[in-house]
mmCIF file of C-alpha atoms in Angstrom:
data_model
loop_
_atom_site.group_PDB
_atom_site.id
_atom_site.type_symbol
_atom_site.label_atom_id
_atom_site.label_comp_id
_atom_site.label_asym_id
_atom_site.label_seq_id
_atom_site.Cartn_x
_atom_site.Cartn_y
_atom_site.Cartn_z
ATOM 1 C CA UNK A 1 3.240 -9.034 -21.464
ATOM 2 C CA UNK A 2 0.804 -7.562 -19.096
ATOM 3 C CA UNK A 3 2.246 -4.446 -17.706
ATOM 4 C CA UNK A 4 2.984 -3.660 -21.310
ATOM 5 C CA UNK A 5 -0.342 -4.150 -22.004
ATOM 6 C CA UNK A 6 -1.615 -1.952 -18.837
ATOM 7 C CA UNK A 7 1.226 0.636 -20.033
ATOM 8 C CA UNK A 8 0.089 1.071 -23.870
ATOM 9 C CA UNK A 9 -3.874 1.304 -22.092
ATOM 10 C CA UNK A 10 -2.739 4.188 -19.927
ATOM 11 C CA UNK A 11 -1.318 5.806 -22.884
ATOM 12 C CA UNK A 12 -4.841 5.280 -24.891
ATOM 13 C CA UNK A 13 -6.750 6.503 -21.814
ATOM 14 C CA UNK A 14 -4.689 9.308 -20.749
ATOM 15 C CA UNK A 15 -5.401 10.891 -24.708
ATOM 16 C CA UNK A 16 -8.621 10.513 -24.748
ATOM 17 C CA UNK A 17 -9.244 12.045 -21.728
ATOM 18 C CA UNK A 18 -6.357 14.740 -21.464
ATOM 19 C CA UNK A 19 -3.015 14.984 -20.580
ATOM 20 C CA UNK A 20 -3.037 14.647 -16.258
ATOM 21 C CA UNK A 21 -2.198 18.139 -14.360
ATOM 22 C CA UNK A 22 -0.548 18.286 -10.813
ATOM 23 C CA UNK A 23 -2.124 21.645 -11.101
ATOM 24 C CA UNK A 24 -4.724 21.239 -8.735
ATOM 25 C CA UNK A 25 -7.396 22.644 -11.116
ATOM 26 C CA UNK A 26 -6.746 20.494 -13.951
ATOM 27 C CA UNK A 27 -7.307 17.528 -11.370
ATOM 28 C CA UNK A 28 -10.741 18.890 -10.433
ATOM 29 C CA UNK A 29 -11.833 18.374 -13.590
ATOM 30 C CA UNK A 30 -10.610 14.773 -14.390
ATOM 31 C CA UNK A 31 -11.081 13.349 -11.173
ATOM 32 C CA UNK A 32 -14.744 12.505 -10.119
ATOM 33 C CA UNK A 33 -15.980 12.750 -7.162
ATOM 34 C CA UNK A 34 -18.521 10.597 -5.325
ATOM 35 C CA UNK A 35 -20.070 12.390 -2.507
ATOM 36 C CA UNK A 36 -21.556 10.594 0.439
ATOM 37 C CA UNK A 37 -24.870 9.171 -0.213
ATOM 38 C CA UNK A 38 -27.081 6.634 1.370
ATOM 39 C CA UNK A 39 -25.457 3.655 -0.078
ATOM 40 C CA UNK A 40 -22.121 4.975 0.774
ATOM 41 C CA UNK A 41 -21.044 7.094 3.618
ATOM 42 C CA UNK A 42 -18.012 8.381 2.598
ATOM 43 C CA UNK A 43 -16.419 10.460 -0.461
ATOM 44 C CA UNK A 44 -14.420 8.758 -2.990
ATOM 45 C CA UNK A 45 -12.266 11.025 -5.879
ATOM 46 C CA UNK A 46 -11.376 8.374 -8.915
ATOM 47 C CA UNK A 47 -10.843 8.967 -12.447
ATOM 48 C CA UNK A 48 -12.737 7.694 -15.845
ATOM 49 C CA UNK A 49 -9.125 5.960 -16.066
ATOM 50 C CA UNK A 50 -9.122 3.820 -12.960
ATOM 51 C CA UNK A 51 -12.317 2.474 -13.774
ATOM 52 C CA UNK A 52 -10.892 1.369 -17.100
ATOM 53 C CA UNK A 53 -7.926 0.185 -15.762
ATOM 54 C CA UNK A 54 -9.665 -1.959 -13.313
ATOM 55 C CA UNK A 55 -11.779 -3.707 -16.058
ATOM 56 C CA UNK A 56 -9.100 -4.290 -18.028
ATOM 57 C CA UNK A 57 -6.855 -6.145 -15.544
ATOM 58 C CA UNK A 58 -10.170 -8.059 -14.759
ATOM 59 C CA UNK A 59 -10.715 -8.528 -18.583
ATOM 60 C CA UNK A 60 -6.811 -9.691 -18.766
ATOM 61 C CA UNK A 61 -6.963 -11.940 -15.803
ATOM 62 C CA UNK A 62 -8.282 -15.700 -15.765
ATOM 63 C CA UNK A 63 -10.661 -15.125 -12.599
ATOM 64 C CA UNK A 64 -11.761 -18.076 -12.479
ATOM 65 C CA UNK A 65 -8.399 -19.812 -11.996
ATOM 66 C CA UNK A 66 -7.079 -17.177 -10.130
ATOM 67 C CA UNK A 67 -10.492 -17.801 -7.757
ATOM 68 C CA UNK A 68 -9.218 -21.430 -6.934
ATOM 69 C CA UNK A 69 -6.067 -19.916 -6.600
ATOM 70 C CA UNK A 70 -3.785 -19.752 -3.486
ATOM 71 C CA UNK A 71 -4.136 -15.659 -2.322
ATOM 72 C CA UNK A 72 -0.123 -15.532 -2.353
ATOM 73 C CA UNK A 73 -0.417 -16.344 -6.030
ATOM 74 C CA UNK A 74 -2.709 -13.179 -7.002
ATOM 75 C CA UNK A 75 -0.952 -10.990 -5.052
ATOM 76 C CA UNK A 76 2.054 -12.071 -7.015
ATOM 77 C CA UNK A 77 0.188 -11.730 -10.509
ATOM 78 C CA UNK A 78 -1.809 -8.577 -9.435
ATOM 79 C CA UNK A 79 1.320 -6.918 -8.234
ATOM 80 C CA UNK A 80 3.545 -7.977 -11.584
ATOM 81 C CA UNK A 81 0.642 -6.682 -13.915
ATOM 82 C CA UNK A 82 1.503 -3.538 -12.502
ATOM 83 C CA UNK A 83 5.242 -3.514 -13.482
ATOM 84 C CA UNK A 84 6.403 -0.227 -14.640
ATOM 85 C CA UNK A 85 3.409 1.259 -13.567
ATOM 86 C CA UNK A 86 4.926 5.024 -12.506
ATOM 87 C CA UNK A 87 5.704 5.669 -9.336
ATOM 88 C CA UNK A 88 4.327 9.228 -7.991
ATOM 89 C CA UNK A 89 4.334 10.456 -4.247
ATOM 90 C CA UNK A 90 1.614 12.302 -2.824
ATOM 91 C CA UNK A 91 -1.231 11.063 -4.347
ATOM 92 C CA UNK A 92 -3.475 10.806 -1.503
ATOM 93 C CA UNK A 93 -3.588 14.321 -0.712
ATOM 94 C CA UNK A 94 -5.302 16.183 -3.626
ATOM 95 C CA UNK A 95 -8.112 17.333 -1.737
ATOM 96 C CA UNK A 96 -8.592 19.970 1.130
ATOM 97 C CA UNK A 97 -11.124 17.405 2.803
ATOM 98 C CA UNK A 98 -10.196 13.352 3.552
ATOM 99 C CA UNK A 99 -11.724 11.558 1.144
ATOM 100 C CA UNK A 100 -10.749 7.745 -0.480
ATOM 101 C CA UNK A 101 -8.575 8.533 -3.180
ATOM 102 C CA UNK A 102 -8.189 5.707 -5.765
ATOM 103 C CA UNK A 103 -5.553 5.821 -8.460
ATOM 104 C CA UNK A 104 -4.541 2.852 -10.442
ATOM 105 C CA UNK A 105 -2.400 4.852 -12.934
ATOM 106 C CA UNK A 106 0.113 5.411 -10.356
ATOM 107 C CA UNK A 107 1.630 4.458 -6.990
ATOM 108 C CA UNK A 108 4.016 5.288 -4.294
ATOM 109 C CA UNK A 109 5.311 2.300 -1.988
ATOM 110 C CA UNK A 110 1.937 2.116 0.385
ATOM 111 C CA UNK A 111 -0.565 3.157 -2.156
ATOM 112 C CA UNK A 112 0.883 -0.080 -4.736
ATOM 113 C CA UNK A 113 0.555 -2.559 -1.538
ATOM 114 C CA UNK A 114 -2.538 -1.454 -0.623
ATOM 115 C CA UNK A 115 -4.460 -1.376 -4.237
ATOM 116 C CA UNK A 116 -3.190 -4.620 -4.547
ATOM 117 C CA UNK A 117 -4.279 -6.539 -1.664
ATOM 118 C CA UNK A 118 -7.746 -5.020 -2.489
ATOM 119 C CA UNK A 119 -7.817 -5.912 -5.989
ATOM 120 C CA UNK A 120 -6.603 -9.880 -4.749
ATOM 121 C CA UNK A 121 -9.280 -9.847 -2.065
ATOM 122 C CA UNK A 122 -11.529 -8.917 -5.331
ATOM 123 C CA UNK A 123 -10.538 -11.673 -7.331
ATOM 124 C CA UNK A 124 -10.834 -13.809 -4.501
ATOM 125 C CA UNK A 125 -13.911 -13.063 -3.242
ATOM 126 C CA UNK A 126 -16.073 -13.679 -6.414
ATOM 127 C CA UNK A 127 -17.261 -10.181 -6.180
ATOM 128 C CA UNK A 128 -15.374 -8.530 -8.897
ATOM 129 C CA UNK A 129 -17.094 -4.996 -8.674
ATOM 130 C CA UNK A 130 -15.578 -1.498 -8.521
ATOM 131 C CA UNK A 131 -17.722 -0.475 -5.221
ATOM 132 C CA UNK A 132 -16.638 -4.293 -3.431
ATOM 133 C CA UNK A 133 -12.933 -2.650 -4.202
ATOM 134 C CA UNK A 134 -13.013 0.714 -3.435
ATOM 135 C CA UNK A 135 -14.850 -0.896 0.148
ATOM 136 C CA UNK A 136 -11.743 -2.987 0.407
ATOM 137 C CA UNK A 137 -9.161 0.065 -0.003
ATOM 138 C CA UNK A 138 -11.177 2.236 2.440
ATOM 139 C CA UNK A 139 -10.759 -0.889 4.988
ATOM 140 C CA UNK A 140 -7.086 -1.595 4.298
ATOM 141 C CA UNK A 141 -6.517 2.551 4.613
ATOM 142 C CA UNK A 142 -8.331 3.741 7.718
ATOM 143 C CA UNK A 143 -8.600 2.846 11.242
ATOM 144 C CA UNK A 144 -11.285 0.637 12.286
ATOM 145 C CA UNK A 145 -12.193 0.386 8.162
ATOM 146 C CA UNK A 146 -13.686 3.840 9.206
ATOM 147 C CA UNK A 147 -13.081 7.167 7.289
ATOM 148 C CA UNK A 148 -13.179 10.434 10.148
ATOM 149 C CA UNK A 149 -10.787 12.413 8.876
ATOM 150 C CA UNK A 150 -7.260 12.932 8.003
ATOM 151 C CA UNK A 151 -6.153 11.526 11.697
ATOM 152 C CA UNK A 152 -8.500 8.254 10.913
ATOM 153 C CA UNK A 153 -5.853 7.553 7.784
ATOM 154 C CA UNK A 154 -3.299 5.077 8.972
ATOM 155 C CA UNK A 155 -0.294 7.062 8.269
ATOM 156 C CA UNK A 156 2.591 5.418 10.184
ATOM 157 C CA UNK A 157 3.016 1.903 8.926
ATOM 158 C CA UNK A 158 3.440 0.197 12.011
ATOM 159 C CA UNK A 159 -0.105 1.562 12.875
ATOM 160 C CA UNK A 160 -1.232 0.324 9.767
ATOM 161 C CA UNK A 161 0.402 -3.342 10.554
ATOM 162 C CA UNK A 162 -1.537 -3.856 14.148
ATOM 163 C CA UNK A 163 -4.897 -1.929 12.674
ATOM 164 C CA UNK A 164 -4.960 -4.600 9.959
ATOM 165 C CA UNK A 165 -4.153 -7.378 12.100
ATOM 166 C CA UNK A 166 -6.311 -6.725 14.552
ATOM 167 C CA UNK A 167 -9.198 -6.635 11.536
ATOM 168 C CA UNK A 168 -8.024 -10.009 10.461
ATOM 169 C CA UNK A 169 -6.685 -8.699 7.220
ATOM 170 C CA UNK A 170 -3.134 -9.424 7.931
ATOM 171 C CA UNK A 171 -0.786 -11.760 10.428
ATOM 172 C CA UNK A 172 2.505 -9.852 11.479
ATOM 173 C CA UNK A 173 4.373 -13.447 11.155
ATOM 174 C CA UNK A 174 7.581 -11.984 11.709
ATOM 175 C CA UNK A 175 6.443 -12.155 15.108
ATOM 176 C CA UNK A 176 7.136 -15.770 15.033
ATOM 177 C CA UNK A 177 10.827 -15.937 13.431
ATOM 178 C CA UNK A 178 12.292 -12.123 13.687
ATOM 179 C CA UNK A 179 15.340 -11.808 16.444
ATOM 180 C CA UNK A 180 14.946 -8.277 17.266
ATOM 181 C CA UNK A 181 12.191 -6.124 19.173
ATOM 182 C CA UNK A 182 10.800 -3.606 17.043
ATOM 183 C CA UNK A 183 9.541 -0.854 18.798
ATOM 184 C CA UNK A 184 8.325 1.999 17.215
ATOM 185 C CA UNK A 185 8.333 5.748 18.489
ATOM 186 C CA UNK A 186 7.294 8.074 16.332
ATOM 187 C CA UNK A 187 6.805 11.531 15.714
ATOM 188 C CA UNK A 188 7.441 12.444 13.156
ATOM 189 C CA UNK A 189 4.166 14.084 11.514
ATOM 190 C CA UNK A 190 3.841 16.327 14.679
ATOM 191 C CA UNK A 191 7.295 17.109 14.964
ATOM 192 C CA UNK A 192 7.433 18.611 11.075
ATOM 193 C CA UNK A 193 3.238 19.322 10.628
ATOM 194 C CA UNK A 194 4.532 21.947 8.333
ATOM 195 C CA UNK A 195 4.966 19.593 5.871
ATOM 196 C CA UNK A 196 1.601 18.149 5.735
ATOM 197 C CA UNK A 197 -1.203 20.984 4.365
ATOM 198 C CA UNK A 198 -3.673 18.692 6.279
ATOM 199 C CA UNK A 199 -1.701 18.855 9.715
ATOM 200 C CA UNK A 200 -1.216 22.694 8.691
ATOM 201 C CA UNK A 201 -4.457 23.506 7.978
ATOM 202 C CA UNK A 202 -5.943 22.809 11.209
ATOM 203 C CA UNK A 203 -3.910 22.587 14.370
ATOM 204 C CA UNK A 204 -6.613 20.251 16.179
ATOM 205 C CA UNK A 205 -5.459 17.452 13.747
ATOM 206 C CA UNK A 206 -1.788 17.938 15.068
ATOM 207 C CA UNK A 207 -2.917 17.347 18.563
ATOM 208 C CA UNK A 208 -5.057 13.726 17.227
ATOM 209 C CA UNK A 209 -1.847 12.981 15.555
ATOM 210 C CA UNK A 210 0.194 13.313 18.896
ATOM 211 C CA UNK A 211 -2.649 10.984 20.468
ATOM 212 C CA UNK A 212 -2.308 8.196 17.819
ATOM 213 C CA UNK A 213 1.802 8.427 17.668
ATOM 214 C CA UNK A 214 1.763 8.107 21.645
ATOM 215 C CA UNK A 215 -0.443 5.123 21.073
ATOM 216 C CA UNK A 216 1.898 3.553 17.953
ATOM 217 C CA UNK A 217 5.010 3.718 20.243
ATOM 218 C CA UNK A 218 3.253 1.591 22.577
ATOM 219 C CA UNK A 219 3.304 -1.237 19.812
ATOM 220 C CA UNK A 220 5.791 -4.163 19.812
ATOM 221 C CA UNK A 221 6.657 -6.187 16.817
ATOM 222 C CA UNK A 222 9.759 -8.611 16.608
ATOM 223 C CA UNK A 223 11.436 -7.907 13.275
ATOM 224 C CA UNK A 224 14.173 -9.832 11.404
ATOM 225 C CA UNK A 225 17.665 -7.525 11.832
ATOM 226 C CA UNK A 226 20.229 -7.788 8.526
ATOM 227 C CA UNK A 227 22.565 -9.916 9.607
ATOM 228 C CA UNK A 228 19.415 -13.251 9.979
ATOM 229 C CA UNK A 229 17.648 -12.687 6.913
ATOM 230 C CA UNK A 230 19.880 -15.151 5.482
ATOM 231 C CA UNK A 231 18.286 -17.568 8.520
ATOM 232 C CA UNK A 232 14.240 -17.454 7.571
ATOM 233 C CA UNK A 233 14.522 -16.893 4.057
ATOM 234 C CA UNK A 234 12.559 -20.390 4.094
ATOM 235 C CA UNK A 235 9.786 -18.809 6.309
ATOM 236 C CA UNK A 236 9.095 -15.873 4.303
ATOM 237 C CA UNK A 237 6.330 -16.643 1.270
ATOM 238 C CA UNK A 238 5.720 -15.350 -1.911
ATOM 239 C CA UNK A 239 3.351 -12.355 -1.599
ATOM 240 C CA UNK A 240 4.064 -11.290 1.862
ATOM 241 C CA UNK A 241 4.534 -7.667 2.841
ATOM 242 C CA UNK A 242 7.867 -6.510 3.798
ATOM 243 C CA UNK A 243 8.001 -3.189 5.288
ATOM 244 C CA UNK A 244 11.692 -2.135 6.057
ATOM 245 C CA UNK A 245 12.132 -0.423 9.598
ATOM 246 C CA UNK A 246 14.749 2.674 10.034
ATOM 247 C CA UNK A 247 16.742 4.264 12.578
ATOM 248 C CA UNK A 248 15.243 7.799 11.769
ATOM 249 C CA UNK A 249 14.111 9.717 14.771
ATOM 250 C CA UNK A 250 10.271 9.782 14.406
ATOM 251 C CA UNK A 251 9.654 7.341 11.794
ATOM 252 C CA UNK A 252 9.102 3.920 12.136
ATOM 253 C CA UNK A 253 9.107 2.182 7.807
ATOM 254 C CA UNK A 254 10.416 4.060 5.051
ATOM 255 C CA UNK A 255 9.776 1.255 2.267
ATOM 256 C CA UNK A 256 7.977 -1.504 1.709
ATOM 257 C CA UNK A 257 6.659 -3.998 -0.564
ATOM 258 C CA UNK A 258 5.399 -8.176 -1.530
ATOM 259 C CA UNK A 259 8.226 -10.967 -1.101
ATOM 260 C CA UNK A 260 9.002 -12.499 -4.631
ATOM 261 C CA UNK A 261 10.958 -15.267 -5.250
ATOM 262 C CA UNK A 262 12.627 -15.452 -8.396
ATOM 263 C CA UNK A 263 15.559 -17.932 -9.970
ATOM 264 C CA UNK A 264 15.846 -19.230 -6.429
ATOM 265 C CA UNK A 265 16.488 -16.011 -5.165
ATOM 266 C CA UNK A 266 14.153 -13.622 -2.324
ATOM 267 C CA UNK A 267 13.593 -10.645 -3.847
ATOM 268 C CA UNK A 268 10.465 -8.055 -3.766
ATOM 269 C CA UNK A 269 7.922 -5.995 -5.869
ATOM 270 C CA UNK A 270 8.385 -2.977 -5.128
ATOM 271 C CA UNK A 271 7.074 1.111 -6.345
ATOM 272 C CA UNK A 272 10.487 2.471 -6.254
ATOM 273 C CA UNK A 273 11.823 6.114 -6.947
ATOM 274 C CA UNK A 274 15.085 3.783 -8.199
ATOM 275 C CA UNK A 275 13.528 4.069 -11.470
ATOM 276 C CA UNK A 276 10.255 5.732 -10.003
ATOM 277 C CA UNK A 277 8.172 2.996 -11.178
ATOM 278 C CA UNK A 278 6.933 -0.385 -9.720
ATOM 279 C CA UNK A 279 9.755 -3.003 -10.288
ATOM 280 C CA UNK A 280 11.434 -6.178 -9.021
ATOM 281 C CA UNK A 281 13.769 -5.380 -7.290
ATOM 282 C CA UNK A 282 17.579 -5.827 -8.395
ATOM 283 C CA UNK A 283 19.370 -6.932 -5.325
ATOM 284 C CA UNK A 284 17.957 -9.520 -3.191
ATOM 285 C CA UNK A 285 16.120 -8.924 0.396
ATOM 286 C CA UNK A 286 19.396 -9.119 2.684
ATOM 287 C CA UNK A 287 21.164 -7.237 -0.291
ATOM 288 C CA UNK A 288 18.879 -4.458 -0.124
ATOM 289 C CA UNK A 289 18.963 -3.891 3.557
ATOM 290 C CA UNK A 290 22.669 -4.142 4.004
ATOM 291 C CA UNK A 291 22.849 -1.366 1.029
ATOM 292 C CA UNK A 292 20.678 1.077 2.846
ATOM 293 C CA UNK A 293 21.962 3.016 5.962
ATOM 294 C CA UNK A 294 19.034 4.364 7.224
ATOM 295 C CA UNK A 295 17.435 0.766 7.488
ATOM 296 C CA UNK A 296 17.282 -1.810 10.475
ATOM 297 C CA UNK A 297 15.603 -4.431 9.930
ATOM 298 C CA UNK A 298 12.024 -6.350 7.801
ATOM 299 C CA UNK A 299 9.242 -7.185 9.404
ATOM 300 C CA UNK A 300 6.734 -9.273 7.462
ATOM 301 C CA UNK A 301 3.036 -9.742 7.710
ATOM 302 C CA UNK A 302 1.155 -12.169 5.630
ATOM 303 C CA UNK A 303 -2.200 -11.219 3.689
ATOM 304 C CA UNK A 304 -4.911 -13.660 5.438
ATOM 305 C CA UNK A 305 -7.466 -15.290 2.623
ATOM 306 C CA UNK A 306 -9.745 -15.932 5.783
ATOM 307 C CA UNK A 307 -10.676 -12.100 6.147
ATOM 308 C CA UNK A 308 -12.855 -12.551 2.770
ATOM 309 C CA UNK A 309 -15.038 -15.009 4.984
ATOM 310 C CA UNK A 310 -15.730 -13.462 8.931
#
């Protein structure tokens, strides 16, 4: 199988080059950095692994069926190569400035959605390079596809959801079937800065942070509430994002992940810390939200193939 394939590689790899550190000196020296240059204005921190990871899910995938393909479809493959891929939180902030960090040895819930839309868009696009993916991730990560800083990195979800849509990446098409107004007010990061070192490190971010949350709780979604999931299972597709809302104070998603169906049943891919590794998941959609307190409701947004081409 594939992921077992991408599991026994990452064992290979991770030998050859040394066993992975969170000490933050022992990631200095595997991860590479790519400073800004004239062919690329940003900084980009990868590993010797991702790069062989990447062509070996090319190497593994047919690309040129998978090019004729419908998107849904390779977000579905590209997202079940990855099974039991670990999950691992935090892996965006390993460095004291903002920079693109891309890992595809390991994923928390936003990092897994967002390597694989980029790696689809890849596939799709005919341009199967590192550089056209790493361009993709920077666009899916930062407002405006523009990397400023930590305050330029679409932390909150929701901010993530209108940023995207408004690029033409995604459509929020829960929108069109969801029976509840979602309205997000958050606060969360400004509230508790003192668990970010970014936010900590320099109180001006805190303040751009209050500026973007002010402007997040001024977005409206509909979303689909627990008890009517059962009523547009039919409108939901393979390969869509669900992003689960919560009634936290502050926060707006705590989860998310791509629609699968399976044995006639709506389920999702998922990086879990059930497990802490990327997974289908065991209970259905409705299940899964009626099993979780602290969540209110899905909203869905649906990868658009017609980004590759404006």
């Amino acid at each position: 199988m594939k992921h077992l394939k991408y599991i026994i590689l990452l064992m290979t790899v991770t030998l050859f080059v040394g066993c992975f550190s969170a000490n933050k000196e022992n990631q200095g020296q595997e991860n590479n950095v790519k400073e800004p240059s004239a062919d690329c204005d940003f900084a980009v921190i990868s590993s010797a692994q991702d790069s062989v990871v990447f062509e070996e899910l090319l190497a593994d995938l047919d690309l040129e069926n998978l090019k004729t393909r419908e998107l849904s479809e390779v977000v579905v493959d590209i997202a079940l190569y990855f099974e039991d891929a670990p999950y691992v939180a935090h892996t965006l902030e390993i460095s004291d400035q903002e920079c693109l960090v891309v890992n595809l040895r390991e994923f928390d819930c936003t990092t897994f959605v967002e390597n694989v839309l980029a790696l689809s868009w890849v596939v799709k696009s005919g341009d199967a390079s590192f550089d056209r993916y790493v361009d993709l991730l920077k666009e899916l990560r930062y407002r405006n596809g523009n990397l400023s800083g930590y305050p330029s990195r679409l932390h909150y979800f929701t901010d993530w959801l209108y940023d995207n849509e408004q690029k033409g990446i995604v459509r929020v098409v829960s929108n069109d079937f969801g029976d509840a107004d979602f309205d997000a007010s958050v606060n969360f990061m400004s509230e508790n800065f003192s668990r970010y070192p970014a936010l900590t490190n320099d109180s001006s971010f805190v303040d751009e942070m209050r500026s973007v949350e002010k402007l997040v709780s001024l977005i409206k979604f509909k979303k689909v509430s627990p008890g009517h999931i059962s009523n547009v299972t039919n409108s939901i597709h393979d390969g869509d994002i669900v992003a689960f809302s919560t009634n936290i104070d502050g926060l707006d998603i705590v989860h998310l992940g791509f629609s699968y169906f399976t044995n006639g049943q709506l389920r999702f891919i998922h990086a879990s810390t059930n497990g802490n590794r990327v997974r289908i998941s065991e209970q259905t959609l409705e299940e899964y939200v009626n099993s979780q307190k602290h969540i209110d409701g899905v909203l869905v947004a649906r990868p658009q193939e017609d980004f590759l081409f404006n």
